[in-house]
Amino acid sequence: MAAAEEDELLLPRLPELFETSKQILDEVEVAAEPTGSRSIQEKVLKGLQLLNTAAEMISQLELFSPNEDLEEIASTDLKYLMLPAFQGALTLKQVNASKRLDHLQWAREHFLNYLTQCQNYHVAEFELPQTKNNSAENNTTGSSMAYPNLIAMASQRQAKIQRYKQKKEMEQRLSVLKLVVESGEADDECVREYHLLHLRRWIGISLEEIESIDQEITILKGKDSCKEASTSHSSREDRPPMKPFILTRNEAQAKVFGAGYPSLASMTVNDWYEQHRKFGALPDQGIAKETSGCISIILIPYFLVYTKFWILSVLILAWLAYDWNTHSQGGRRSAWVRNWTLWKYFQSYFPVKLVKTHDLSPKHNYIIANHPHGIVSYGVFINFATEATGFARIFPDITPSVGTLEGIFWIPIVREYVMSLGVCPVSELALKYLLTQNGSGNAVVVVVGGAAESLLCRPGASTLFLKQRKGFVKLALKTGAYLVPSYSFGENEVYNQETFPEGTWMRFFQKGFQDTFKKLLGINFCTFHGRGLTQGSWGFLPFNLPITTVVGEPLPIPKIQKPNKMTVDKYHTLYINALRKLFDEHKVRYGLPETQELTII
């Protein structure tokens, strides 16, 4: 009996378990080490064990009851309501690629338990995220709900902005109350307000984390389905056994050689090609489709020759022939166009801001890699293609050139406009010229994620298509240009993007449009919407929410004429680490939660 009592005394008490686990969570959140490091993962596992023990103790003590009101809970016990939220936050910190989907689902369950508990106690007014049952019911309501869902997304966006404002107010109030509570001079009312504010703060965090988790789960399940589809179609359809035959030029020869007994089968070249194309043995003729749109643009002036405007067509074609290489050799920028007053109005609409963290020496050349792509990349355009935010003042003696699709430079008149802004083709030829044959002080701006990343952009998301994008690193090694990470906070917030559920007719048409646009023009067709002409209305204007582009520290890159794969991978990893550091240092300041991490796929 005495031994049992002694064991009970050795067990940690509930307050000790709570404070220790909270301290571990705080240490993991602010740790400079990578989340996947051994020391951080050991802390995460220890914290989860302590929280599980604390949850069992709360269950045994029956500390909370669904039959009681919030006022009936003691002020000192309110903090224990946050245990499920802590469990969710630490579960998300677990790093194991093979179990990532399980970790996300467990974390979502913890956050949902916390939100359900807070809603039962009426801690704050908010709407619970959808559960599996609710989402299943909503998916069966039919495609007629597509447009109401878009309106609902807009209202959710407004609610998110409101939560962000409330979060800032709560953090200011918490910093004041924390000093009073920790001093031990706070009365019961002050302690109660302090814990309630913490509960409401974690409600906001939980809602944001569940939204982020749902997006990541969708991506992971999509990757799994793609893998299954690729493996199921990897083996080609069984072909009939091959038999000898005579290949002829035309049908007349086929009839001659096929006559007689025993005779060999005969086949014309066209028949042979068509048969093998059906079996997938030959490359699809659609390879040239990507350039068909650009070819038609080039041919427009040619067809005008047969109209009364033929002289204009001849002049345009003559000028294009004479000026054909200019866009790949530095272009023809105009300070007057870059300083149009129009750009100032455009910049103040959001507003857009450019933040410098380190100087860029004019003695070097730079590749400024920007993330995320967003729908339109407003941050890149305003900050680097115009002087609306004062690039020349912030980075003196540095000349920016924004890379974009080369097809734009095949369109008469349009090419003159984009070149005047300092825009260049994102081709190796054009970028190499700027970085090696145009002196120093040049900064090439490349949105690395490209069209593929635009499909990942959604409000609150921080997912980048970067893991296999290594061309910009290879170019930096070949030219010796410094790599500069930059991140546009808020770029994903200015539009809502809709991806319709798989299996619906809306998704069928959406995917068809996306595939067609990708083949013809090399761009992805995104189903998105913003606001209308009046506040709160539905339309295609971007939401006027702030976009802040933070330019990070230059990463020195050695000049290697022919870098091997190992070298490219090494500096690609260094760049990703620098980008993560930039993101983590500035995410809270520009509207993202502390718990949000940069996801790179």
Coordinates of C-alpha atoms in Angstrom, one line a residue, residues 119-356:
Q119 CA -18.2 25.5 -29.5
N120 CA -20.0 23.4 -26.9
Y121 CA -18.8 25.8 -24.2
H122 CA -19.5 28.9 -26.4
V123 CA -16.0 30.2 -26.1
A124 CA -16.4 32.1 -29.3
E125 CA -18.7 32.4 -32.3
F126 CA -17.3 30.5 -35.3
E127 CA -18.4 27.8 -37.8
L128 CA -17.0 24.3 -37.5
P129 CA -15.1 22.9 -40.5
Q130 CA -16.7 20.1 -42.4
T131 CA -16.3 16.6 -41.1
K132 CA -16.1 13.6 -43.4
N133 CA -19.9 13.0 -43.1
N134 CA -20.7 16.6 -43.8
S135 CA -18.4 16.7 -46.8
A136 CA -20.0 13.5 -48.2
E137 CA -23.4 15.0 -47.9
N138 CA -22.3 18.2 -49.6
N139 CA -20.8 16.2 -52.5
T140 CA -24.2 14.6 -53.2
T141 CA -26.0 17.9 -53.5
G142 CA -25.2 18.1 -57.2
S143 CA -23.3 20.4 -59.4
S144 CA -26.0 23.1 -59.1
M145 CA -24.3 24.2 -55.9
A146 CA -21.1 25.2 -57.7
Y147 CA -21.9 28.9 -57.9
P148 CA -23.3 29.2 -54.3
N149 CA -20.1 27.6 -53.1
L150 CA -18.1 30.3 -54.8
I151 CA -20.1 32.9 -53.0
A152 CA -19.5 31.0 -49.7
M153 CA -15.8 31.0 -50.4
A154 CA -15.9 34.8 -50.7
S155 CA -17.7 35.1 -47.3
Q156 CA -15.2 32.7 -45.8
R157 CA -12.4 34.9 -47.1
Q158 CA -14.0 37.9 -45.3
A159 CA -14.3 35.9 -42.1
K160 CA -10.6 35.0 -42.4
I161 CA -9.7 38.6 -42.6
Q162 CA -11.8 39.4 -39.6
R163 CA -10.1 36.6 -37.6
Y164 CA -6.7 38.0 -38.5
K165 CA -7.6 41.4 -37.2
Q166 CA -9.0 39.8 -34.0
K167 CA -5.9 37.8 -33.7
K168 CA -3.7 40.9 -33.7
E169 CA -5.8 42.6 -31.1
M170 CA -5.7 39.4 -28.9
E171 CA -1.9 39.2 -29.1
Q172 CA -1.5 42.8 -28.0
R173 CA -3.9 42.2 -25.0
L174 CA -2.2 38.8 -24.2
S175 CA 1.2 40.5 -24.0
V176 CA -0.1 42.9 -21.4
L177 CA -2.0 40.2 -19.3
K178 CA 1.0 37.8 -19.5
L179 CA 3.2 40.2 -17.4
V180 CA 0.5 40.6 -14.8
V181 CA -0.3 36.8 -14.6
E182 CA 3.3 35.8 -14.4
S183 CA 4.0 38.3 -11.7
G184 CA 1.5 36.5 -9.4
E185 CA -0.5 39.7 -8.7
A186 CA -3.4 39.0 -11.0
D187 CA -6.8 38.5 -9.6
D188 CA -9.2 35.7 -10.7
E189 CA -10.9 37.9 -13.3
C190 CA -7.6 38.8 -14.9
V191 CA -6.4 35.1 -15.0
R192 CA -9.8 34.1 -16.5
E193 CA -9.5 36.7 -19.3
Y194 CA -5.9 35.6 -20.0
H195 CA -6.9 31.9 -20.5
L196 CA -10.0 32.8 -22.5
L197 CA -8.0 34.9 -24.9
H198 CA -5.6 32.0 -25.3
L199 CA -8.5 29.7 -26.1
R200 CA -9.8 32.1 -28.7
R201 CA -6.4 32.6 -30.2
W202 CA -6.0 28.8 -30.6
I203 CA -9.5 28.7 -32.2
G204 CA -8.2 30.9 -35.0
I205 CA -5.0 28.8 -35.3
S206 CA -7.0 25.6 -35.4
L207 CA -9.3 26.8 -38.2
E208 CA -6.3 27.9 -40.3
E209 CA -4.5 24.7 -39.7
I210 CA -7.5 22.6 -40.7
E211 CA -7.8 24.5 -43.9
S212 CA -4.1 24.0 -44.7
I213 CA -4.4 20.3 -43.7
D214 CA -7.3 19.8 -46.1
Q215 CA -5.4 21.3 -48.9
E216 CA -2.3 19.1 -48.3
I217 CA -4.4 16.0 -47.9
T218 CA -6.0 16.8 -51.3
I219 CA -2.5 17.1 -52.9
L220 CA -1.2 13.9 -51.3
K221 CA -4.3 11.9 -52.4
G222 CA -4.0 13.4 -55.8
K223 CA -0.4 12.3 -56.0
D224 CA -1.3 8.8 -54.9
S225 CA -4.1 8.5 -57.5
C226 CA -1.7 9.7 -60.2
K227 CA 0.8 7.0 -59.2
E228 CA -1.9 4.4 -59.3
A229 CA -3.0 5.6 -62.7
S230 CA 0.5 5.6 -64.0
T231 CA 1.2 2.1 -62.8
S232 CA -2.1 0.7 -64.1
H233 CA -1.4 2.2 -67.5
S234 CA 2.4 1.6 -67.5
S235 CA 2.2 -1.7 -69.3
R236 CA 1.1 -1.2 -72.9
E237 CA -1.8 -3.0 -74.3
D238 CA -0.9 -6.5 -75.5
R239 CA 0.0 -6.5 -79.1
P240 CA -0.8 -9.2 -81.5
P241 CA 2.2 -11.5 -82.4
M242 CA 4.4 -10.0 -85.0
K243 CA 4.4 -11.7 -88.4
P244 CA 6.6 -11.0 -91.4
F245 CA 5.1 -8.6 -94.0
I246 CA 6.1 -6.6 -97.0
L247 CA 6.1 -2.8 -96.6
T248 CA 5.2 -1.0 -99.8
R249 CA 4.9 2.6 -100.9
N250 CA 1.3 2.5 -102.1
E251 CA -1.7 0.2 -102.4
A252 CA -1.0 -0.9 -106.0
Q253 CA 2.4 -2.4 -104.9
A254 CA 0.7 -4.0 -101.9
K255 CA -1.8 -5.8 -104.1
V256 CA 1.0 -7.1 -106.4
F257 CA 3.3 -8.3 -103.6
G258 CA 0.4 -9.8 -101.7
A259 CA -0.7 -12.0 -104.6
G260 CA 0.2 -15.7 -105.0
Y261 CA 0.4 -18.6 -102.6
P262 CA 1.9 -18.8 -100.1
S263 CA 2.0 -15.0 -99.9
L264 CA 3.3 -12.6 -97.3
A265 CA 1.0 -9.9 -95.8
S266 CA 1.6 -6.5 -97.4
M267 CA 1.0 -3.1 -95.9
T268 CA 1.6 0.5 -97.1
V269 CA 3.7 3.0 -95.2
N270 CA 0.6 5.0 -94.2
D271 CA -1.2 1.8 -92.9
W272 CA 1.9 0.8 -90.9
Y273 CA 2.2 4.2 -89.3
E274 CA -1.5 4.4 -88.4
Q275 CA -1.4 0.9 -86.9
H276 CA 1.6 1.6 -84.7
R277 CA 0.3 5.0 -83.7
K278 CA -2.8 3.3 -82.3
F279 CA -0.7 0.9 -80.2
G280 CA 1.3 3.9 -78.8
A281 CA 4.6 2.7 -80.4
L282 CA 5.1 6.1 -82.1
P283 CA 5.2 9.5 -80.6
D284 CA 2.0 11.5 -80.6
Q285 CA 1.6 14.1 -83.3
G286 CA 0.5 16.6 -80.7
I287 CA 4.1 17.6 -79.9
A288 CA 3.8 20.5 -82.3
K289 CA 0.5 21.6 -80.8
E290 CA 2.3 23.7 -78.2
T291 CA 3.7 26.0 -80.8
S292 CA 0.6 26.1 -83.0
G293 CA -0.9 29.1 -81.1
C294 CA 2.4 31.0 -81.6
I295 CA 2.6 30.1 -85.3
S296 CA -0.9 31.4 -85.9
I297 CA 0.1 34.7 -84.2
I298 CA 3.1 35.0 -86.5
L299 CA 1.0 34.3 -89.6
I300 CA -1.6 37.0 -88.8
P301 CA 0.4 39.8 -90.6
Y302 CA 1.0 37.4 -93.5
F303 CA -2.7 36.9 -94.1
L304 CA -3.2 40.6 -93.9
V305 CA -1.1 40.9 -97.0
Y306 CA -4.2 39.8 -99.0
T307 CA -6.3 42.7 -97.6
K308 CA -6.1 46.5 -98.3
F309 CA -3.8 46.8 -95.2
W310 CA -1.1 44.9 -97.0
I311 CA 1.4 47.8 -96.7
L312 CA 1.0 47.7 -92.9
S313 CA 1.6 43.9 -92.8
V314 CA 4.8 44.3 -94.9
L315 CA 6.1 47.0 -92.6
I316 CA 5.4 44.9 -89.5
L317 CA 7.0 41.8 -91.0
A318 CA 10.0 43.8 -92.1
W319 CA 10.4 45.3 -88.6
L320 CA 10.1 41.9 -87.0
A321 CA 12.8 40.5 -89.3
Y322 CA 15.1 43.4 -88.6
D323 CA 14.5 43.5 -84.8
W324 CA 14.0 39.7 -84.3
N325 CA 16.8 39.2 -81.7
T326 CA 16.4 42.4 -79.6
H327 CA 14.2 40.8 -77.0
S328 CA 16.8 38.1 -76.4
Q329 CA 19.7 40.6 -76.2
G330 CA 18.6 42.9 -73.3
G331 CA 15.5 44.3 -74.9
R332 CA 14.6 48.0 -75.1
R333 CA 13.5 49.3 -71.7
S334 CA 11.9 52.7 -71.2
A335 CA 12.2 54.6 -67.9
W336 CA 9.2 56.7 -69.0
V337 CA 6.9 53.6 -69.3
R338 CA 8.2 52.1 -66.0
N339 CA 7.3 55.4 -64.2
W340 CA 3.8 55.8 -65.5
T341 CA 1.4 57.2 -62.9
L342 CA -0.9 54.3 -63.7
W343 CA 1.4 51.9 -62.0
K344 CA 1.2 54.0 -58.8
Y345 CA -2.6 53.6 -58.7
F346 CA -2.3 49.9 -59.5
Q347 CA 0.2 49.5 -56.6
S348 CA -2.0 51.4 -54.1
Y349 CA -5.1 49.3 -55.0
F350 CA -3.7 46.2 -53.1
P351 CA -1.3 47.8 -51.8
V352 CA 1.9 46.2 -53.1
K353 CA 5.2 46.6 -51.1
L354 CA 8.8 45.8 -51.7
V355 CA 11.0 44.9 -48.7
K356 CA 14.8 44.7 -48.8

